[in-house]
Amino acid sequence: MALFKRFGTVLAGTALMATAAFAASHMDPAAEKAVKARQSHMTLYAFNIGTLGGMAQDKMPYDAEAAGRAAENLAALASLDQAGYWVEGTDAGSIEGTKAKAEIWSDMPEFEEHIEQLATATTALAENAGTDLDSLKASFGDVGKACGSCHEEFRVSDK
Amino acid sequence: MALFKRFGTVLAGTALMATAAFAASHMDPAAEKAVKARQSHMTLYAFNIGTLGGMAQDKMPYDAEAAGRAAENLAALASLDQAGYWVEGTDAGSIEGTKAKAEIWSDMPEFEEHIEQLATATTALAENAGTDLDSLKASFGDVGKACGSCHEEFRVSDK
């Protein structure tokens, strides 16, 4: 996939100054915006997954329209180009206020593969979530796996 | 448009408790999530508009690929279903931490029209932004107008 083919341009444009000794409050404004954007993106994933997960786990009644809308939102979000988000020097070891592991940058192809996996899983969910609860449940697992495996590998654990 | 046709269901499901006397820290968790989600959505608009606006105003060099990606992101964001965001009782007069005017709820058809206007303008921008700088500039104005007119009418001014 070509998500990051212009990554060099992004890097060159941000005049990165963020280091461990030069953290959050002194972060380069462009880097700060990138971190905020990627976190906002995650918030929107969580917001829509909350609806779908509540139904998948029988914690709220199944609503075909609401499920379909949330799943389509997820698929649209997963399709957004993320080239601007992953500015080098914005990992958890370099700045405050992020859980992004340095492995995102040291193993970008693997990271991109996880993003692609989420796009595939959410597209399938968008096709099925509005049909009936069983269809939603059948597709929801792969979305959860895509989230979980990426977090496991590329997000600093809270524990 | 049918953005809000299930709005009643959303309201019924959130057990709203937010009032002026029962503000931010005591906000109903579902309402708090809705506010955070709509603000995250705005952050992602701003992130992508930053790139396009920088080019449109000749503050950064035109980059066809980056412009196209940002404009496609904007169009995809503008197409997201927002039914879950605008939970009644989450206007600036009722809770802290939002600039949403009560007019959003008292004049929902007008508000929806503004959302539709942004979707139309960003779709046009997505078709043109990657062509050349003049095409970007020609389409960017309508996006700015859509943002500005909605903020004017439905967002509390900082002044």
PDB file of N, CA, C and O in Angstrom, chain A residues 2-3 5-6 9-10 30 33-34 36-41 43-44 47-48 63 65-66 69 72-74 76-77 79-85, chain B residues 2-3 5-6 9-10 30 33-34 36-41 43-44 47-48 63 65-66 69 72-74 76-77 79-85:
ATOM      1  N   ALA A   2       0.290   2.329  -0.416  1.00  0.00           N
ATOM      2  CA  ALA A   2       1.083   3.536  -0.645  1.00  0.00           C
ATOM      3  C   ALA A   2       0.780   4.639   0.357  1.00  0.00           C
ATOM      4  O   ALA A   2       1.039   5.797   0.124  1.00  0.00           O
ATOM      5  N   LEU A   3       0.271   4.235   1.509  1.00  0.00           N
ATOM      6  CA  LEU A   3      -0.134   5.217   2.518  1.00  0.00           C
ATOM      7  C   LEU A   3       0.964   6.213   2.835  1.00  0.00           C
ATOM      8  O   LEU A   3       0.719   7.372   3.086  1.00  0.00           O
ATOM      9  N   LYS A   5       3.886   6.850   1.053  1.00  0.00           N
ATOM     10  CA  LYS A   5       4.894   7.086   0.021  1.00  0.00           C
ATOM     11  C   LYS A   5       5.375   8.535   0.004  1.00  0.00           C
ATOM     12  O   LYS A   5       6.431   8.816  -0.498  1.00  0.00           O
ATOM     13  N   ARG A   6       4.573   9.419   0.544  1.00  0.00           N
ATOM     14  CA  ARG A   6       5.000  10.816   0.598  1.00  0.00           C
ATOM     15  C   ARG A   6       5.513  11.180   1.983  1.00  0.00           C
ATOM     16  O   ARG A   6       5.575  12.339   2.357  1.00  0.00           O
ATOM     17  N   THR A   9       8.285  13.770   2.438  1.00  0.00           N
ATOM     18  CA  THR A   9       7.855  15.160   2.288  1.00  0.00           C
ATOM     19  C   THR A   9       7.285  15.701   3.591  1.00  0.00           C
ATOM     20  O   THR A   9       7.581  16.807   4.010  1.00  0.00           O
ATOM     21  N   VAL A  10       6.472  14.848   4.216  1.00  0.00           N
ATOM     22  CA  VAL A  10       5.876  15.257   5.480  1.00  0.00           C
ATOM     23  C   VAL A  10       6.958  15.545   6.508  1.00  0.00           C
ATOM     24  O   VAL A  10       6.950  16.569   7.188  1.00  0.00           O
ATOM     25  N   ALA A  30       3.631  21.632  14.442  1.00  0.00           N
ATOM     26  CA  ALA A  30       3.165  20.704  13.402  1.00  0.00           C
ATOM     27  C   ALA A  30       3.114  19.275  13.947  1.00  0.00           C
ATOM     28  O   ALA A  30       2.181  18.519  13.660  1.00  0.00           O
ATOM     29  N   LYS A  33       0.127  18.937  16.253  1.00  0.00           N
ATOM     30  CA  LYS A  33      -1.120  18.783  15.502  1.00  0.00           C
ATOM     31  C   LYS A  33      -1.266  17.357  14.973  1.00  0.00           C
ATOM     32  O   LYS A  33      -2.371  16.808  14.943  1.00  0.00           O
ATOM     33  N   ALA A  34      -0.153  16.783  14.541  1.00  0.00           N
ATOM     34  CA  ALA A  34      -0.208  15.416  14.015  1.00  0.00           C
ATOM     35  C   ALA A  34      -0.615  14.429  15.113  1.00  0.00           C
ATOM     36  O   ALA A  34      -1.437  13.540  14.896  1.00  0.00           O
ATOM     37  N   LYS A  36      -2.317  15.128  17.829  1.00  0.00           N
ATOM     38  CA  LYS A  36      -3.710  15.381  18.170  1.00  0.00           C
ATOM     39  C   LYS A  36      -4.648  14.781  17.112  1.00  0.00           C
ATOM     40  O   LYS A  36      -5.713  14.248  17.431  1.00  0.00           O
ATOM     41  N   ALA A  37      -4.248  14.887  15.871  1.00  0.00           N
ATOM     42  CA  ALA A  37      -5.086  14.345  14.791  1.00  0.00           C
ATOM     43  C   ALA A  37      -5.200  12.829  14.898  1.00  0.00           C
ATOM     44  O   ALA A  37      -6.291  12.269  14.799  1.00  0.00           O
ATOM     45  N   ARG A  38      -4.086  12.152  15.113  1.00  0.00           N
ATOM     46  CA  ARG A  38      -4.172  10.681  15.169  1.00  0.00           C
ATOM     47  C   ARG A  38      -4.961  10.226  16.382  1.00  0.00           C
ATOM     48  O   ARG A  38      -5.684   9.234  16.340  1.00  0.00           O
ATOM     49  N   GLN A  39      -4.853  10.979  17.479  1.00  0.00           N
ATOM     50  CA  GLN A  39      -5.638  10.621  18.662  1.00  0.00           C
ATOM     51  C   GLN A  39      -7.126  10.894  18.444  1.00  0.00           C
ATOM     52  O   GLN A  39      -7.984  10.143  18.918  1.00  0.00           O
ATOM     53  N   SER A  40      -7.433  11.948  17.715  1.00  0.00           N
ATOM     54  CA  SER A  40      -8.839  12.226  17.375  1.00  0.00           C
ATOM     55  C   SER A  40      -9.408  11.121  16.498  1.00  0.00           C
ATOM     56  O   SER A  40     -10.563  10.706  16.653  1.00  0.00           O
ATOM     57  N   HIS A  41      -8.577  10.659  15.579  1.00  0.00           N
ATOM     58  CA  HIS A  41      -8.976   9.552  14.707  1.00  0.00           C
ATOM     59  C   HIS A  41      -9.312   8.314  15.557  1.00  0.00           C
ATOM     60  O   HIS A  41     -10.349   7.668  15.357  1.00  0.00           O
ATOM     61  N   THR A  43     -10.242   8.318  18.672  1.00  0.00           N
ATOM     62  CA  THR A  43     -11.471   8.616  19.422  1.00  0.00           C
ATOM     63  C   THR A  43     -12.707   8.308  18.581  1.00  0.00           C
ATOM     64  O   THR A  43     -13.697   7.769  19.083  1.00  0.00           O
ATOM     65  N   LEU A  44     -12.635   8.630  17.297  1.00  0.00           N
ATOM     66  CA  LEU A  44     -13.774   8.355  16.421  1.00  0.00           C
ATOM     67  C   LEU A  44     -13.937   6.862  16.145  1.00  0.00           C
ATOM     68  O   LEU A  44     -15.066   6.367  16.039  1.00  0.00           O
ATOM     69  N   PHE A  47     -15.634   5.677  19.338  1.00  0.00           N
ATOM     70  CA  PHE A  47     -17.024   6.118  19.439  1.00  0.00           C
ATOM     71  C   PHE A  47     -17.939   5.173  18.650  1.00  0.00           C
ATOM     72  O   PHE A  47     -18.987   4.744  19.139  1.00  0.00           O
ATOM     73  N   ASN A  48     -17.548   4.840  17.450  1.00  0.00           N
ATOM     74  CA  ASN A  48     -18.379   3.966  16.612  1.00  0.00           C
ATOM     75  C   ASN A  48     -18.305   2.505  17.054  1.00  0.00           C
ATOM     76  O   ASN A  48     -19.297   1.774  17.001  1.00  0.00           O
ATOM     77  N   ASP A  63     -29.907  -2.541  16.654  1.00  0.00           N
ATOM     78  CA  ASP A  63     -30.622  -1.542  15.862  1.00  0.00           C
ATOM     79  C   ASP A  63     -29.927  -1.524  14.503  1.00  0.00           C
ATOM     80  O   ASP A  63     -28.797  -1.022  14.368  1.00  0.00           O
ATOM     81  N   GLU A  65     -30.230   0.076  11.708  1.00  0.00           N
ATOM     82  CA  GLU A  65     -29.798   1.351  11.112  1.00  0.00           C
ATOM     83  C   GLU A  65     -28.588   1.928  11.836  1.00  0.00           C
ATOM     84  O   GLU A  65     -27.622   2.363  11.206  1.00  0.00           O
ATOM     85  N   ALA A  66     -28.668   1.940  13.154  1.00  0.00           N
ATOM     86  CA  ALA A  66     -27.544   2.487  13.937  1.00  0.00           C
ATOM     87  C   ALA A  66     -26.285   1.654  13.717  1.00  0.00           C
ATOM     88  O   ALA A  66     -25.176   2.193  13.599  1.00  0.00           O
ATOM     89  N   ARG A  69     -24.879   2.434  10.237  1.00  0.00           N
ATOM     90  CA  ARG A  69     -24.232   3.760  10.211  1.00  0.00           C
ATOM     91  C   ARG A  69     -22.877   3.733  10.898  1.00  0.00           C
ATOM     92  O   ARG A  69     -21.892   4.272  10.384  1.00  0.00           O
ATOM     93  N   GLU A  72     -20.388   1.844   8.756  1.00  0.00           N
ATOM     94  CA  GLU A  72     -19.957   2.629   7.589  1.00  0.00           C
ATOM     95  C   GLU A  72     -19.017   3.765   8.010  1.00  0.00           C
ATOM     96  O   GLU A  72     -18.061   4.077   7.307  1.00  0.00           O
ATOM     97  N   ASN A  73     -19.303   4.367   9.149  1.00  0.00           N
ATOM     98  CA  ASN A  73     -18.380   5.378   9.675  1.00  0.00           C
ATOM     99  C   ASN A  73     -16.994   4.772   9.898  1.00  0.00           C
ATOM    100  O   ASN A  73     -15.976   5.357   9.520  1.00  0.00           O
ATOM    101  N   LEU A  74     -16.969   3.594  10.525  1.00  0.00           N
ATOM    102  CA  LEU A  74     -15.684   2.933  10.796  1.00  0.00           C
ATOM    103  C   LEU A  74     -14.908   2.669   9.511  1.00  0.00           C
ATOM    104  O   LEU A  74     -13.701   2.932   9.442  1.00  0.00           O
ATOM    105  N   ALA A  76     -15.192   4.200   6.661  1.00  0.00           N
ATOM    106  CA  ALA A  76     -14.742   5.473   6.077  1.00  0.00           C
ATOM    107  C   ALA A  76     -13.521   6.005   6.836  1.00  0.00           C
ATOM    108  O   ALA A  76     -12.559   6.484   6.232  1.00  0.00           O
ATOM    109  N   LEU A  77     -13.563   5.887   8.146  1.00  0.00           N
ATOM    110  CA  LEU A  77     -12.424   6.342   8.951  1.00  0.00           C
ATOM    111  C   LEU A  77     -11.171   5.516   8.631  1.00  0.00           C
ATOM    112  O   LEU A  77     -10.069   6.061   8.513  1.00  0.00           O
ATOM    113  N   SER A  79     -10.391   4.221   5.980  1.00  0.00           N
ATOM    114  CA  SER A  79      -9.902   4.511   4.630  1.00  0.00           C
ATOM    115  C   SER A  79      -9.180   5.853   4.544  1.00  0.00           C
ATOM    116  O   SER A  79      -8.588   6.184   3.518  1.00  0.00           O
ATOM    117  N   LEU A  80      -9.248   6.651   5.611  1.00  0.00           N
ATOM    118  CA  LEU A  80      -8.579   7.960   5.572  1.00  0.00           C
ATOM    119  C   LEU A  80      -7.077   7.784   5.402  1.00  0.00           C
ATOM    120  O   LEU A  80      -6.475   6.892   5.995  1.00  0.00           O
ATOM    121  N   ASP A  81      -6.491   8.643   4.622  1.00  0.00           N
ATOM    122  CA  ASP A  81      -5.041   8.630   4.467  1.00  0.00           C
ATOM    123  C   ASP A  81      -4.382   9.163   5.730  1.00  0.00           C
ATOM    124  O   ASP A  81      -4.758  10.217   6.234  1.00  0.00           O
ATOM    125  N   GLN A  82      -3.403   8.413   6.231  1.00  0.00           N
ATOM    126  CA  GLN A  82      -2.788   8.764   7.521  1.00  0.00           C
ATOM    127  C   GLN A  82      -1.375   9.304   7.368  1.00  0.00           C
ATOM    128  O   GLN A  82      -0.637   9.411   8.360  1.00  0.00           O
ATOM    129  N   ALA A  83      -0.997   9.639   6.162  1.00  0.00           N
ATOM    130  CA  ALA A  83       0.395  10.036   5.913  1.00  0.00           C
ATOM    131  C   ALA A  83       0.853  11.178   6.821  1.00  0.00           C
ATOM    132  O   ALA A  83       2.018  11.242   7.207  1.00  0.00           O
ATOM    133  N   GLY A  84      -0.062  12.067   7.183  1.00  0.00           N
ATOM    134  CA  GLY A  84       0.343  13.213   7.989  1.00  0.00           C
ATOM    135  C   GLY A  84       0.499  12.931   9.471  1.00  0.00           C
ATOM    136  O   GLY A  84       1.056  13.756  10.207  1.00  0.00           O
ATOM    137  N   TYR A  85       0.002  11.784   9.923  1.00  0.00           N
ATOM    138  CA  TYR A  85      -0.057  11.530  11.372  1.00  0.00           C
ATOM    139  C   TYR A  85       1.279  11.131  11.995  1.00  0.00           C
ATOM    140  O   TYR A  85       1.584  11.501  13.115  1.00  0.00           O
TER     141      TYR A  85
ATOM    142  N   ALA B   2     -31.381  12.621   5.767  1.00  0.00           N
ATOM    143  CA  ALA B   2     -31.879  11.762   6.845  1.00  0.00           C
ATOM    144  C   ALA B   2     -30.860  11.553   7.960  1.00  0.00           C
ATOM    145  O   ALA B   2     -30.924  10.607   8.711  1.00  0.00           O
ATOM    146  N   LEU B   3     -29.921  12.503   8.051  1.00  0.00           N
ATOM    147  CA  LEU B   3     -28.858  12.352   9.045  1.00  0.00           C
ATOM    148  C   LEU B   3     -29.385  12.062  10.439  1.00  0.00           C
ATOM    149  O   LEU B   3     -28.784  11.341  11.214  1.00  0.00           O
ATOM    150  N   LYS B   5     -32.568  11.072  11.363  1.00  0.00           N
ATOM    151  CA  LYS B   5     -33.887  10.451  11.471  1.00  0.00           C
ATOM    152  C   LYS B   5     -33.973   9.491  12.650  1.00  0.00           C
ATOM    153  O   LYS B   5     -35.052   9.168  13.111  1.00  0.00           O
ATOM    154  N   ARG B   6     -32.841   9.019  13.111  1.00  0.00           N
ATOM    155  CA  ARG B   6     -32.859   8.130  14.266  1.00  0.00           C
ATOM    156  C   ARG B   6     -32.489   8.866  15.536  1.00  0.00           C
ATOM    157  O   ARG B   6     -32.101   8.283  16.538  1.00  0.00           O
ATOM    158  N   THR B   9     -34.049   7.873  18.858  1.00  0.00           N
ATOM    159  CA  THR B   9     -33.489   6.669  19.459  1.00  0.00           C
ATOM    160  C   THR B   9     -32.230   6.982  20.247  1.00  0.00           C
ATOM    161  O   THR B   9     -32.022   6.490  21.357  1.00  0.00           O
ATOM    162  N   VAL B  10     -31.390   7.826  19.632  1.00  0.00           N
ATOM    163  CA  VAL B  10     -30.147   8.197  20.305  1.00  0.00           C
ATOM    164  C   VAL B  10     -30.455   8.876  21.635  1.00  0.00           C
ATOM    165  O   VAL B  10     -29.893   8.538  22.671  1.00  0.00           O
ATOM    166  N   ALA B  30     -22.189   8.963  28.358  1.00  0.00           N
ATOM    167  CA  ALA B  30     -22.545   8.864  26.938  1.00  0.00           C
ATOM    168  C   ALA B  30     -22.531  10.239  26.275  1.00  0.00           C
ATOM    169  O   ALA B  30     -22.064  10.400  25.149  1.00  0.00           O
ATOM    170  N   LYS B  33     -18.925  11.344  25.801  1.00  0.00           N
ATOM    171  CA  LYS B  33     -18.325  10.690  24.628  1.00  0.00           C
ATOM    172  C   LYS B  33     -18.782  11.345  23.332  1.00  0.00           C
ATOM    173  O   LYS B  33     -18.004  11.489  22.398  1.00  0.00           O
ATOM    174  N   ALA B  34     -20.040  11.729  23.291  1.00  0.00           N
ATOM    175  CA  ALA B  34     -20.572  12.375  22.083  1.00  0.00           C
ATOM    176  C   ALA B  34     -19.878  13.715  21.841  1.00  0.00           C
ATOM    177  O   ALA B  34     -19.508  14.034  20.717  1.00  0.00           O
ATOM    178  N   LYS B  36     -16.905  14.605  22.924  1.00  0.00           N
ATOM    179  CA  LYS B  36     -15.516  14.335  22.563  1.00  0.00           C
ATOM    180  C   LYS B  36     -15.428  13.874  21.094  1.00  0.00           C
ATOM    181  O   LYS B  36     -14.498  14.246  20.378  1.00  0.00           O
ATOM    182  N   ALA B  37     -16.380  13.077  20.679  1.00  0.00           N
ATOM    183  CA  ALA B  37     -16.368  12.575  19.293  1.00  0.00           C
ATOM    184  C   ALA B  37     -16.553  13.723  18.307  1.00  0.00           C
ATOM    185  O   ALA B  37     -15.820  13.827  17.317  1.00  0.00           O
ATOM    186  N   ARG B  38     -17.508  14.621  18.566  1.00  0.00           N
ATOM    187  CA  ARG B  38     -17.724  15.687  17.583  1.00  0.00           C
ATOM    188  C   ARG B  38     -16.542  16.650  17.565  1.00  0.00           C
ATOM    189  O   ARG B  38     -16.187  17.182  16.510  1.00  0.00           O
ATOM    190  N   GLN B  39     -15.891  16.832  18.715  1.00  0.00           N
ATOM    191  CA  GLN B  39     -14.710  17.698  18.736  1.00  0.00           C
ATOM    192  C   GLN B  39     -13.535  17.033  18.009  1.00  0.00           C
ATOM    193  O   GLN B  39     -12.747  17.704  17.335  1.00  0.00           O
ATOM    194  N   SER B  40     -13.424  15.724  18.136  1.00  0.00           N
ATOM    195  CA  SER B  40     -12.381  14.996  17.401  1.00  0.00           C
ATOM    196  C   SER B  40     -12.610  15.103  15.895  1.00  0.00           C
ATOM    197  O   SER B  40     -11.662  15.244  15.114  1.00  0.00           O
ATOM    198  N   HIS B  41     -13.870  15.020  15.526  1.00  0.00           N
ATOM    199  CA  HIS B  41     -14.239  15.170  14.108  1.00  0.00           C
ATOM    200  C   HIS B  41     -13.781  16.549  13.602  1.00  0.00           C
ATOM    201  O   HIS B  41     -13.171  16.664  12.532  1.00  0.00           O
ATOM    202  N   THR B  43     -11.398  18.372  14.842  1.00  0.00           N
ATOM    203  CA  THR B  43      -9.930  18.376  14.817  1.00  0.00           C
ATOM    204  C   THR B  43      -9.418  17.783  13.512  1.00  0.00           C
ATOM    205  O   THR B  43      -8.456  18.285  12.916  1.00  0.00           O
ATOM    206  N   LEU B  44     -10.069  16.733  13.044  1.00  0.00           N
ATOM    207  CA  LEU B  44      -9.643  16.110  11.791  1.00  0.00           C
ATOM    208  C   LEU B  44      -9.973  16.978  10.575  1.00  0.00           C
ATOM    209  O   LEU B  44      -9.196  17.024   9.615  1.00  0.00           O
ATOM    210  N   PHE B  47      -7.185  19.558  10.695  1.00  0.00           N
ATOM    211  CA  PHE B  47      -5.882  18.994  10.309  1.00  0.00           C
ATOM    212  C   PHE B  47      -5.735  18.973   8.789  1.00  0.00           C
ATOM    213  O   PHE B  47      -4.712  19.387   8.237  1.00  0.00           O
ATOM    214  N   ASN B  48      -6.758  18.507   8.118  1.00  0.00           N
ATOM    215  CA  ASN B  48      -6.693  18.419   6.655  1.00  0.00           C
ATOM    216  C   ASN B  48      -6.846  19.783   5.986  1.00  0.00           C
ATOM    217  O   ASN B  48      -6.208  20.063   4.969  1.00  0.00           O
ATOM    218  N   ASP B  63       1.443  20.665  -3.546  1.00  0.00           N
ATOM    219  CA  ASP B  63       1.842  19.262  -3.693  1.00  0.00           C
ATOM    220  C   ASP B  63       0.564  18.517  -4.076  1.00  0.00           C
ATOM    221  O   ASP B  63      -0.325  18.312  -3.249  1.00  0.00           O
ATOM    222  N   GLU B  65      -0.278  15.474  -4.749  1.00  0.00           N
ATOM    223  CA  GLU B  65      -0.665  14.254  -4.028  1.00  0.00           C
ATOM    224  C   GLU B  65      -1.165  14.567  -2.626  1.00  0.00           C
ATOM    225  O   GLU B  65      -2.194  14.051  -2.182  1.00  0.00           O
ATOM    226  N   ALA B  66      -0.417  15.412  -1.926  1.00  0.00           N
ATOM    227  CA  ALA B  66      -0.815  15.766  -0.567  1.00  0.00           C
ATOM    228  C   ALA B  66      -2.153  16.497  -0.558  1.00  0.00           C
ATOM    229  O   ALA B  66      -3.014  16.262   0.303  1.00  0.00           O
ATOM    230  N   ARG B  69      -4.957  13.962  -1.242  1.00  0.00           N
ATOM    231  CA  ARG B  69      -5.199  13.120  -0.064  1.00  0.00           C
ATOM    232  C   ARG B  69      -5.976  13.888   1.002  1.00  0.00           C
ATOM    233  O   ARG B  69      -6.935  13.375   1.588  1.00  0.00           O
ATOM    234  N   GLU B  72      -9.565  14.406  -0.129  1.00  0.00           N
ATOM    235  CA  GLU B  72     -10.349  13.164  -0.039  1.00  0.00           C
ATOM    236  C   GLU B  72     -10.663  12.833   1.422  1.00  0.00           C
ATOM    237  O   GLU B  72     -11.751  12.346   1.735  1.00  0.00           O
ATOM    238  N   ASN B  73      -9.703  13.071   2.291  1.00  0.00           N
ATOM    239  CA  ASN B  73      -9.971  12.880   3.723  1.00  0.00           C
ATOM    240  C   ASN B  73     -11.135  13.762   4.176  1.00  0.00           C
ATOM    241  O   ASN B  73     -12.041  13.310   4.881  1.00  0.00           O
ATOM    242  N   LEU B  74     -11.095  15.022   3.771  1.00  0.00           N
ATOM    243  CA  LEU B  74     -12.159  15.965   4.151  1.00  0.00           C
ATOM    244  C   LEU B  74     -13.525  15.485   3.679  1.00  0.00           C
ATOM    245  O   LEU B  74     -14.500  15.517   4.430  1.00  0.00           O
ATOM    246  N   ALA B  76     -14.433  12.454   2.932  1.00  0.00           N
ATOM    247  CA  ALA B  76     -14.833  11.246   3.677  1.00  0.00           C
ATOM    248  C   ALA B  76     -15.329  11.619   5.075  1.00  0.00           C
ATOM    249  O   ALA B  76     -16.332  11.083   5.559  1.00  0.00           O
ATOM    250  N   LEU B  77     -14.637  12.555   5.712  1.00  0.00           N
ATOM    251  CA  LEU B  77     -15.068  13.004   7.051  1.00  0.00           C
ATOM    252  C   LEU B  77     -16.446  13.662   6.981  1.00  0.00           C
ATOM    253  O   LEU B  77     -17.301  13.428   7.842  1.00  0.00           O
ATOM    254  N   SER B  79     -18.737  13.049   5.073  1.00  0.00           N
ATOM    255  CA  SER B  79     -19.789  12.064   4.778  1.00  0.00           C
ATOM    256  C   SER B  79     -20.133  11.194   5.984  1.00  0.00           C
ATOM    257  O   SER B  79     -21.086  10.416   5.949  1.00  0.00           O
ATOM    258  N   LEU B  80     -19.358  11.291   7.048  1.00  0.00           N
ATOM    259  CA  LEU B  80     -19.647  10.460   8.234  1.00  0.00           C
ATOM    260  C   LEU B  80     -21.016  10.806   8.805  1.00  0.00           C
ATOM    261  O   LEU B  80     -21.395  11.976   8.860  1.00  0.00           O
ATOM    262  N   ASP B  81     -21.719   9.799   9.236  1.00  0.00           N
ATOM    263  CA  ASP B  81     -23.006  10.028   9.873  1.00  0.00           C
ATOM    264  C   ASP B  81     -22.777  10.608  11.275  1.00  0.00           C
ATOM    265  O   ASP B  81     -21.975  10.099  12.052  1.00  0.00           O
ATOM    266  N   GLN B  82     -23.480  11.689  11.567  1.00  0.00           N
ATOM    267  CA  GLN B  82     -23.245  12.407  12.820  1.00  0.00           C
ATOM    268  C   GLN B  82     -24.383  12.225  13.826  1.00  0.00           C
ATOM    269  O   GLN B  82     -24.461  12.946  14.824  1.00  0.00           O
ATOM    270  N   ALA B  83     -25.249  11.287  13.569  1.00  0.00           N
ATOM    271  CA  ALA B  83     -26.446  11.138  14.405  1.00  0.00           C
ATOM    272  C   ALA B  83     -26.107  11.003  15.893  1.00  0.00           C
ATOM    273  O   ALA B  83     -26.860  11.458  16.748  1.00  0.00           O
ATOM    274  N   GLY B  84     -24.978  10.379  16.192  1.00  0.00           N
ATOM    275  CA  GLY B  84     -24.651  10.156  17.598  1.00  0.00           C
ATOM    276  C   GLY B  84     -24.056  11.355  18.320  1.00  0.00           C
ATOM    277  O   GLY B  84     -23.951  11.362  19.546  1.00  0.00           O
ATOM    278  N   TYR B  85     -23.663  12.389  17.556  1.00  0.00           N
ATOM    279  CA  TYR B  85     -22.910  13.498  18.165  1.00  0.00           C
ATOM    280  C   TYR B  85     -23.763  14.486  18.938  1.00  0.00           C
ATOM    281  O   TYR B  85     -23.351  15.012  19.963  1.00  0.00           O
TER     282      TYR B  85
END
